[in-house]
PDB file of C-alpha atoms in Angstrom:
ATOM      1  CA  PRO Z 121      23.898  98.341  57.311  1.00  0.00           C
ATOM      2  CA  ILE Z 122      21.092  95.741  57.105  1.00  0.00           C
ATOM      3  CA  GLN Z 123      22.735  93.610  59.617  1.00  0.00           C
ATOM      4  CA  PHE Z 124      23.359  96.485  61.800  1.00  0.00           C
ATOM      5  CA  LEU Z 125      19.613  97.660  61.719  1.00  0.00           C
ATOM      6  CA  THR Z 126      18.102  94.255  62.164  1.00  0.00           C
ATOM      7  CA  GLY Z 127      20.728  92.705  64.308  1.00  0.00           C
ATOM      8  CA  ASN Z 128      20.362  89.371  62.158  1.00  0.00           C
ATOM      9  CA  VAL Z 129      22.955  88.297  59.695  1.00  0.00           C
ATOM     10  CA  ILE Z 130      20.769  85.621  58.165  1.00  0.00           C
ATOM     11  CA  LEU Z 131      18.035  88.165  57.474  1.00  0.00           C
ATOM     12  CA  ALA Z 132      20.451  90.598  56.024  1.00  0.00           C
ATOM     13  CA  SER Z 133      21.926  88.057  53.784  1.00  0.00           C
ATOM     14  CA  ASN Z 134      18.512  86.986  52.588  1.00  0.00           C
ATOM     15  CA  VAL Z 135      17.322  90.454  51.849  1.00  0.00           C
ATOM     16  CA  ILE Z 136      20.567  91.103  49.902  1.00  0.00           C
ATOM     17  CA  PHE Z 137      20.101  87.867  47.959  1.00  0.00           C
ATOM     18  CA  MET Z 138      16.401  88.594  47.006  1.00  0.00           C
ATOM     19  CA  PHE Z 139      16.961  92.337  46.166  1.00  0.00           C
ATOM     20  CA  SER Z 140      19.839  91.501  44.106  1.00  0.00           C
ATOM     21  CA  PHE Z 141      17.667  89.512  41.551  1.00  0.00           C
ATOM     22  CA  ALA Z 142      15.126  92.241  41.730  1.00  0.00           C
ATOM     23  CA  LEU Z 143      17.357  95.167  41.180  1.00  0.00           C
ATOM     24  CA  SER Z 144      19.325  93.360  38.448  1.00  0.00           C
ATOM     25  CA  GLY Z 145      16.057  92.907  36.485  1.00  0.00           C
ATOM     26  CA  LEU Z 146      14.960  96.516  37.065  1.00  0.00           C
ATOM     27  CA  PHE Z 147      18.138  98.305  36.008  1.00  0.00           C
ATOM     28  CA  ALA Z 148      18.710  95.981  33.109  1.00  0.00           C
ATOM     29  CA  PHE Z 149      15.175  96.764  32.005  1.00  0.00           C
ATOM     30  CA  LEU Z 150      15.925 100.484  32.394  1.00  0.00           C
ATOM     31  CA  LEU Z 151      19.225 100.229  30.522  1.00  0.00           C
ATOM     32  CA  ALA Z 152      17.587  98.080  27.623  1.00  0.00           C
ATOM     33  CA  ASN Z 153      14.559 100.460  27.364  1.00  0.00           C
ATOM     34  CA  TYR Z 154      17.025 103.541  27.162  1.00  0.00           C
ATOM     35  CA  ILE Z 155      18.775 101.901  24.246  1.00  0.00           C
ATOM     36  CA  LEU Z 156      15.869  99.974  22.461  1.00  0.00           C
ATOM     37  CA  ARG Z 157      12.942 102.314  23.300  1.00  0.00           C
ATOM     38  CA  ASN Z 158      10.676  99.254  23.647  1.00  0.00           C
ATOM     39  CA  LYS Z 159       9.369  98.157  26.946  1.00  0.00           C
ATOM     40  CA  ALA Z 160       8.424  94.594  25.927  1.00  0.00           C
ATOM     41  CA  LEU Z 161      11.922  93.946  24.644  1.00  0.00           C
ATOM     42  CA  ALA Z 162      13.439  95.676  27.618  1.00  0.00           C
ATOM     43  CA  PHE Z 163      11.338  93.693  29.995  1.00  0.00           C
ATOM     44  CA  LEU Z 164      12.613  90.476  28.340  1.00  0.00           C
ATOM     45  CA  CYS Z 165      16.193  91.706  28.455  1.00  0.00           C
ATOM     46  CA  GLY Z 166      15.745  92.486  32.254  1.00  0.00           C
ATOM     47  CA  PHE Z 167      14.351  88.965  32.986  1.00  0.00           C
ATOM     48  CA  ILE Z 168      17.233  87.273  31.096  1.00  0.00           C
ATOM     49  CA  PHE Z 169      19.831  89.369  32.829  1.00  0.00           C
ATOM     50  CA  ALA Z 170      18.385  88.913  36.419  1.00  0.00           C
ATOM     51  CA  PHE Z 171      17.732  85.072  36.177  1.00  0.00           C
ATOM     52  CA  ASN Z 172      20.466  83.769  33.995  1.00  0.00           C
ATOM     53  CA  PRO Z 173      22.069  80.542  34.874  1.00  0.00           C
ATOM     54  CA  TYR Z 174      25.485  82.205  35.822  1.00  0.00           C
ATOM     55  CA  VAL Z 175      23.834  84.153  38.622  1.00  0.00           C
ATOM     56  CA  PHE Z 176      22.063  81.104  40.036  1.00  0.00           C
ATOM     57  CA  ALA Z 177      25.293  79.074  39.771  1.00  0.00           C
ATOM     58  CA  GLN Z 178      27.037  81.737  41.980  1.00  0.00           C
ATOM     59  CA  ALA Z 179      24.006  81.836  44.250  1.00  0.00           C
ATOM     60  CA  ILE Z 180      24.461  78.048  44.907  1.00  0.00           C
ATOM     61  CA  ASP Z 181      27.971  78.732  46.344  1.00  0.00           C
ATOM     62  CA  GLY Z 182      26.770  81.743  48.259  1.00  0.00           C
ATOM     63  CA  HIS Z 183      28.810  84.232  46.375  1.00  0.00           C
ATOM     64  CA  THR Z 184      26.975  87.406  47.417  1.00  0.00           C
ATOM     65  CA  ASN Z 185      29.376  89.658  45.537  1.00  0.00           C
ATOM     66  CA  LEU Z 186      29.012  87.940  42.387  1.00  0.00           C
ATOM     67  CA  ILE Z 187      25.271  87.731  42.374  1.00  0.00           C
ATOM     68  CA  THR Z 188      25.180  91.479  42.935  1.00  0.00           C
ATOM     69  CA  THR Z 189      25.127  92.091  39.186  1.00  0.00           C
ATOM     70  CA  TRP Z 190      22.743  95.050  39.356  1.00  0.00           C
ATOM     71  CA  ILE Z 191      25.397  97.579  39.606  1.00  0.00           C
ATOM     72  CA  ILE Z 192      26.573  96.698  36.006  1.00  0.00           C
ATOM     73  CA  PRO Z 193      23.513  97.917  34.181  1.00  0.00           C
ATOM     74  CA  LEU Z 194      23.051 100.855  36.541  1.00  0.00           C
ATOM     75  CA  TYR Z 195      26.536 102.015  35.918  1.00  0.00           C
ATOM     76  CA  THR Z 196      26.209 101.563  32.153  1.00  0.00           C
ATOM     77  CA  LEU Z 197      22.959 103.403  32.098  1.00  0.00           C
ATOM     78  CA  LEU Z 198      24.361 106.377  34.099  1.00  0.00           C
ATOM     79  CA  LEU Z 199      27.523 106.487  32.027  1.00  0.00           C
ATOM     80  CA  LEU Z 200      25.506 106.710  28.819  1.00  0.00           C
ATOM     81  CA  LYS Z 201      23.419 109.459  30.101  1.00  0.00           C
ATOM     82  CA  ALA Z 202      26.508 111.397  31.332  1.00  0.00           C
ATOM     83  CA  LEU Z 203      27.888 111.201  27.724  1.00  0.00           C
ATOM     84  CA  ASN Z 204      24.777 111.623  25.636  1.00  0.00           C
ATOM     85  CA  TRP Z 205      24.630 115.258  26.079  1.00  0.00           C
ATOM     86  CA  ASN Z 206      25.896 118.394  24.378  1.00  0.00           C
ATOM     87  CA  THR Z 207      27.121 119.664  27.744  1.00  0.00           C
ATOM     88  CA  ILE Z 208      28.514 118.146  30.866  1.00  0.00           C
ATOM     89  CA  ARG Z 209      25.909 116.882  33.150  1.00  0.00           C
ATOM     90  CA  PRO Z 210      27.347 117.033  36.766  1.00  0.00           C
ATOM     91  CA  LYS Z 211      24.416 115.012  38.264  1.00  0.00           C
ATOM     92  CA  PHE Z 212      24.963 111.999  36.025  1.00  0.00           C
ATOM     93  CA  LEU Z 213      28.675 112.319  36.280  1.00  0.00           C
ATOM     94  CA  ILE Z 214      28.573 112.210  40.127  1.00  0.00           C
ATOM     95  CA  ALA Z 215      26.073 109.313  40.094  1.00  0.00           C
ATOM     96  CA  THR Z 216      28.237 107.202  37.716  1.00  0.00           C
ATOM     97  CA  ALA Z 217      31.228 107.781  40.063  1.00  0.00           C
ATOM     98  CA  ILE Z 218      29.160 106.726  43.168  1.00  0.00           C
ATOM     99  CA  VAL Z 219      27.905 103.498  41.402  1.00  0.00           C
ATOM    100  CA  ALA Z 220      31.504 102.804  40.229  1.00  0.00           C
ATOM    101  CA  ALA Z 221      32.708 103.217  43.810  1.00  0.00           C
ATOM    102  CA  LEU Z 222      29.953 100.825  44.999  1.00  0.00           C
ATOM    103  CA  GLN Z 223      31.152  98.159  42.504  1.00  0.00           C
ATOM    104  CA  LEU Z 224      34.764  98.679  43.677  1.00  0.00           C
ATOM    105  CA  TYR Z 225      33.739  97.947  47.261  1.00  0.00           C
ATOM    106  CA  ASN Z 226      31.579  95.013  46.077  1.00  0.00           C
ATOM    107  CA  ASP Z 227      33.923  92.982  43.988  1.00  0.00           C
ATOM    108  CA  PHE Z 228      37.199  93.552  42.100  1.00  0.00           C
ATOM    109  CA  THR Z 229      36.425  91.130  39.218  1.00  0.00           C
ATOM    110  CA  TYR Z 230      33.336  93.106  38.191  1.00  0.00           C
ATOM    111  CA  THR Z 231      35.238  96.312  38.588  1.00  0.00           C
ATOM    112  CA  ALA Z 232      37.857  95.036  36.143  1.00  0.00           C
ATOM    113  CA  PHE Z 233      34.789  94.340  33.762  1.00  0.00           C
ATOM    114  CA  LEU Z 234      33.576  97.763  34.286  1.00  0.00           C
ATOM    115  CA  LEU Z 235      36.911  99.300  33.407  1.00  0.00           C
ATOM    116  CA  ILE Z 236      36.992  97.392  30.123  1.00  0.00           C
ATOM    117  CA  GLU Z 237      33.395  98.372  29.315  1.00  0.00           C
ATOM    118  CA  THR Z 238      34.269 102.022  30.077  1.00  0.00           C
ATOM    119  CA  ALA Z 239      37.339 101.943  27.898  1.00  0.00           C
ATOM    120  CA  LEU Z 240      35.218 100.661  24.974  1.00  0.00           C
ATOM    121  CA  ILE Z 241      32.402 103.145  25.467  1.00  0.00           C
ATOM    122  CA  PHE Z 242      34.765 106.164  25.655  1.00  0.00           C
ATOM    123  CA  SER Z 243      36.661 104.827  22.658  1.00  0.00           C
ATOM    124  CA  PHE Z 244      33.460 104.727  20.621  1.00  0.00           C
ATOM    125  CA  TYR Z 245      32.491 108.149  21.652  1.00  0.00           C
ATOM    126  CA  PHE Z 246      35.905 109.568  21.027  1.00  0.00           C
ATOM    127  CA  ALA Z 247      36.031 108.077  17.599  1.00  0.00           C
ATOM    128  CA  ALA Z 248      32.528 109.424  16.712  1.00  0.00           C
ATOM    129  CA  GLN Z 249      33.324 112.893  17.768  1.00  0.00           C
ATOM    130  CA  ILE Z 250      36.806 113.018  16.179  1.00  0.00           C
ATOM    131  CA  PHE Z 251      35.186 111.800  12.959  1.00  0.00           C
ATOM    132  CA  LYS Z 252      32.636 114.683  13.155  1.00  0.00           C
ATOM    133  CA  LYS Z 253      35.520 117.077  14.352  1.00  0.00           C
ATOM    134  CA  ASP Z 254      33.403 118.137  17.188  1.00  0.00           C
ATOM    135  CA  TRP Z 255      36.283 119.288  19.414  1.00  0.00           C
ATOM    136  CA  LYS Z 256      34.247 120.794  22.153  1.00  0.00           C
ATOM    137  CA  LYS Z 257      32.523 117.295  22.656  1.00  0.00           C
ATOM    138  CA  VAL Z 258      35.968 115.690  22.756  1.00  0.00           C
ATOM    139  CA  LYS Z 259      37.003 118.207  25.404  1.00  0.00           C
ATOM    140  CA  ASP Z 260      33.929 117.390  27.370  1.00  0.00           C
ATOM    141  CA  LEU Z 261      34.467 113.641  27.104  1.00  0.00           C
ATOM    142  CA  VAL Z 262      38.030 114.114  28.540  1.00  0.00           C
ATOM    143  CA  ILE Z 263      36.703 116.145  31.457  1.00  0.00           C
ATOM    144  CA  THR Z 264      33.873 113.780  32.200  1.00  0.00           C
ATOM    145  CA  GLY Z 265      36.331 110.769  32.160  1.00  0.00           C
ATOM    146  CA  LEU Z 266      38.726 112.428  34.305  1.00  0.00           C
ATOM    147  CA  ALA Z 267      36.103 113.675  36.749  1.00  0.00           C
ATOM    148  CA  ILE Z 268      34.423 110.117  36.988  1.00  0.00           C
ATOM    149  CA  GLY Z 269      37.714 108.442  37.487  1.00  0.00           C
ATOM    150  CA  LEU Z 270      38.987 110.967  40.115  1.00  0.00           C
ATOM    151  CA  LEU Z 271      35.653 110.953  42.107  1.00  0.00           C
ATOM    152  CA  THR Z 272      35.470 107.151  41.955  1.00  0.00           C
ATOM    153  CA  ALA Z 273      39.164 106.883  43.292  1.00  0.00           C
ATOM    154  CA  LEU Z 274      38.292 109.381  46.106  1.00  0.00           C
ATOM    155  CA  LEU Z 275      35.171 107.397  47.188  1.00  0.00           C
ATOM    156  CA  GLY Z 276      37.090 104.122  47.042  1.00  0.00           C
ATOM    157  CA  SER Z 277      40.328 105.629  48.665  1.00  0.00           C
ATOM    158  CA  PRO Z 278      39.836 103.681  51.947  1.00  0.00           C
ATOM    159  CA  LEU Z 279      39.738 100.364  50.086  1.00  0.00           C
ATOM    160  CA  LEU Z 280      42.364 101.392  47.452  1.00  0.00           C
ATOM    161  CA  TYR Z 281      44.780 102.350  50.397  1.00  0.00           C
ATOM    162  CA  GLU Z 282      44.512  98.891  51.881  1.00  0.00           C
ATOM    163  CA  VAL Z 283      45.045  97.270  48.431  1.00  0.00           C
ATOM    164  CA  PHE Z 284      48.205  99.384  47.769  1.00  0.00           C
ATOM    165  CA  LYS Z 285      49.348  98.672  51.309  1.00  0.00           C
ATOM    166  CA  ALA Z 286      49.048  94.920  50.622  1.00  0.00           C
ATOM    167  CA  THR Z 287      50.940  95.040  47.213  1.00  0.00           C
ATOM    168  CA  ARG Z 288      54.026  95.908  49.203  1.00  0.00           C
ATOM    169  CA  ASN Z 289      54.128  92.316  50.447  1.00  0.00           C
ATOM    170  CA  GLY Z 290      53.482  90.883  46.945  1.00  0.00           C
ATOM    171  CA  PHE Z 291      50.711  88.654  45.841  1.00  0.00           C
ATOM    172  CA  ARG Z 292      50.527  84.956  46.416  1.00  0.00           C
ATOM    173  CA  ALA Z 293      47.917  82.652  44.704  1.00  0.00           C
ATOM    174  CA  SER Z 294      45.602  81.136  47.334  1.00  0.00           C
ATOM    175  CA  SER Z 295      45.312  77.828  45.447  1.00  0.00           C
ATOM    176  CA  PRO Z 296      47.544  75.968  42.906  1.00  0.00           C
ATOM    177  CA  THR Z 297      47.436  76.765  39.233  1.00  0.00           C
ATOM    178  CA  TRP Z 298      45.518  73.479  38.305  1.00  0.00           C
ATOM    179  CA  VAL Z 299      42.861  74.289  40.771  1.00  0.00           C
ATOM    180  CA  GLN Z 300      42.325  77.615  39.181  1.00  0.00           C
ATOM    181  CA  ASN Z 301      42.193  76.115  35.736  1.00  0.00           C
ATOM    182  CA  VAL Z 302      39.533  73.576  36.895  1.00  0.00           C
ATOM    183  CA  TRP Z 303      37.352  76.214  38.617  1.00  0.00           C
ATOM    184  CA  SER Z 304      37.528  78.809  35.937  1.00  0.00           C
ATOM    185  CA  ALA Z 305      35.436  79.868  32.822  1.00  0.00           C
ATOM    186  CA  ASP Z 306      36.872  79.476  29.329  1.00  0.00           C
ATOM    187  CA  LEU Z 307      35.366  80.505  26.066  1.00  0.00           C
ATOM    188  CA  LEU Z 308      33.846  77.098  25.590  1.00  0.00           C
ATOM    189  CA  THR Z 309      31.633  77.660  28.660  1.00  0.00           C
ATOM    190  CA  PHE Z 310      29.842  80.311  26.776  1.00  0.00           C
ATOM    191  CA  VAL Z 311      28.577  77.761  24.143  1.00  0.00           C
ATOM    192  CA  ARG Z 312      27.944  74.729  26.185  1.00  0.00           C
ATOM    193  CA  PRO Z 313      25.819  73.858  29.233  1.00  0.00           C
ATOM    194  CA  ASN Z 314      27.291  73.427  32.743  1.00  0.00           C
ATOM    195  CA  ASP Z 315      28.380  69.956  33.968  1.00  0.00           C
ATOM    196  CA  GLN Z 316      25.027  69.271  35.834  1.00  0.00           C
ATOM    197  CA  THR Z 317      22.801  69.763  32.662  1.00  0.00           C
ATOM    198  CA  THR Z 318      20.981  66.708  31.747  1.00  0.00           C
ATOM    199  CA  PHE Z 319      19.580  67.949  28.445  1.00  0.00           C
ATOM    200  CA  LEU Z 320      21.113  66.311  25.344  1.00  0.00           C
ATOM    201  CA  LYS Z 321      24.034  65.042  27.304  1.00  0.00           C
ATOM    202  CA  ASN Z 322      24.987  62.276  29.850  1.00  0.00           C
ATOM    203  CA  PRO Z 323      23.500  63.131  33.317  1.00  0.00           C
ATOM    204  CA  TRP Z 324      26.523  61.536  34.988  1.00  0.00           C
ATOM    205  CA  THR Z 325      29.155  64.152  33.810  1.00  0.00           C
ATOM    206  CA  PRO Z 326      31.695  64.724  36.609  1.00  0.00           C
ATOM    207  CA  ASN Z 327      30.914  67.746  38.765  1.00  0.00           C
ATOM    208  CA  ILE Z 328      33.986  69.801  37.637  1.00  0.00           C
ATOM    209  CA  GLY Z 329      33.958  73.447  37.294  1.00  0.00           C
ATOM    210  CA  THR Z 330      30.054  73.519  37.559  1.00  0.00           C
ATOM    211  CA  VAL Z 331      29.699  77.028  39.317  1.00  0.00           C
ATOM    212  CA  GLU Z 332      32.540  79.013  37.880  1.00  0.00           C
ATOM    213  CA  GLY Z 333      32.160  77.244  34.581  1.00  0.00           C
ATOM    214  CA  THR Z 334      28.463  78.208  34.084  1.00  0.00           C
ATOM    215  CA  ALA Z 335      28.381  80.875  31.486  1.00  0.00           C
ATOM    216  CA  PHE Z 336      25.975  79.381  28.854  1.00  0.00           C
ATOM    217  CA  LEU Z 337      22.828  81.513  28.765  1.00  0.00           C
ATOM    218  CA  GLY Z 338      20.690  78.470  27.750  1.00  0.00           C
ATOM    219  CA  TYR Z 339      18.946  77.168  24.718  1.00  0.00           C
ATOM    220  CA  SER Z 340      15.750  79.193  25.185  1.00  0.00           C
ATOM    221  CA  ILE Z 341      17.853  82.520  24.780  1.00  0.00           C
ATOM    222  CA  ILE Z 342      19.560  81.172  21.624  1.00  0.00           C
ATOM    223  CA  VAL Z 343      16.091  80.447  20.093  1.00  0.00           C
ATOM    224  CA  LEU Z 344      14.695  83.855  21.137  1.00  0.00           C
ATOM    225  CA  ALA Z 345      17.740  85.649  19.727  1.00  0.00           C
ATOM    226  CA  GLY Z 346      17.299  83.696  16.415  1.00  0.00           C
ATOM    227  CA  LEU Z 347      13.683  84.520  16.148  1.00  0.00           C
ATOM    228  CA  TYR Z 348      14.332  88.200  16.848  1.00  0.00           C
ATOM    229  CA  LEU Z 349      17.157  88.270  14.133  1.00  0.00           C
ATOM    230  CA  LEU Z 350      14.853  86.604  11.589  1.00  0.00           C
ATOM    231  CA  LEU Z 351      11.970  89.020  12.447  1.00  0.00           C
ATOM    232  CA  ARG Z 352      14.371  91.957  12.056  1.00  0.00           C
ATOM    233  CA  VAL Z 353      15.437  90.852   8.676  1.00  0.00           C
TER     234      VAL Z 353
END
């Protein structure tokens, strides 16, 4: 739409690039503030989420779909608001489905993450309500989950149709397995810096898996998290 309105693909790309960081920070702030009820901590959470090394690494390779992380906290916020009521709230239900459909069109990988997150959140709510024997709330949860799923599928049906049509021909890996292994993140990448980091390591580390292998949040985040836990204790 931005390219259509401006007639300039470079301008459209830059606008999406810049707004992705701004919106990621904003929606992460709103989500954190909704949970923590502390604007100072929520601001810090939004800043960390928007400008973490992973997003910058994906930006280096021009992965617009992967720097568009603002959908994740927005979806989570809307989903929590849809569930944290004694009655079904259609406006939050519809909004959650719309944002979920946006993610579906944006990127399949993050869509898979949202599916996992949704399953965990609903499992927690179901367990809590079953424990309290609040069967009305259990029923509302079922209706809300089905409604969000069906509406998301409806909004994403043009894309889903193409996916199902493509599956008839089967899937083939676009690159050999060894390439996928090199350019992928494993659990170790969450606790070690990427290959271009020069702090506390050899600056001449081979450039292998630098972009996709960047999942470490940084030493400053570890220090801040440690200080927060100490203060809480």
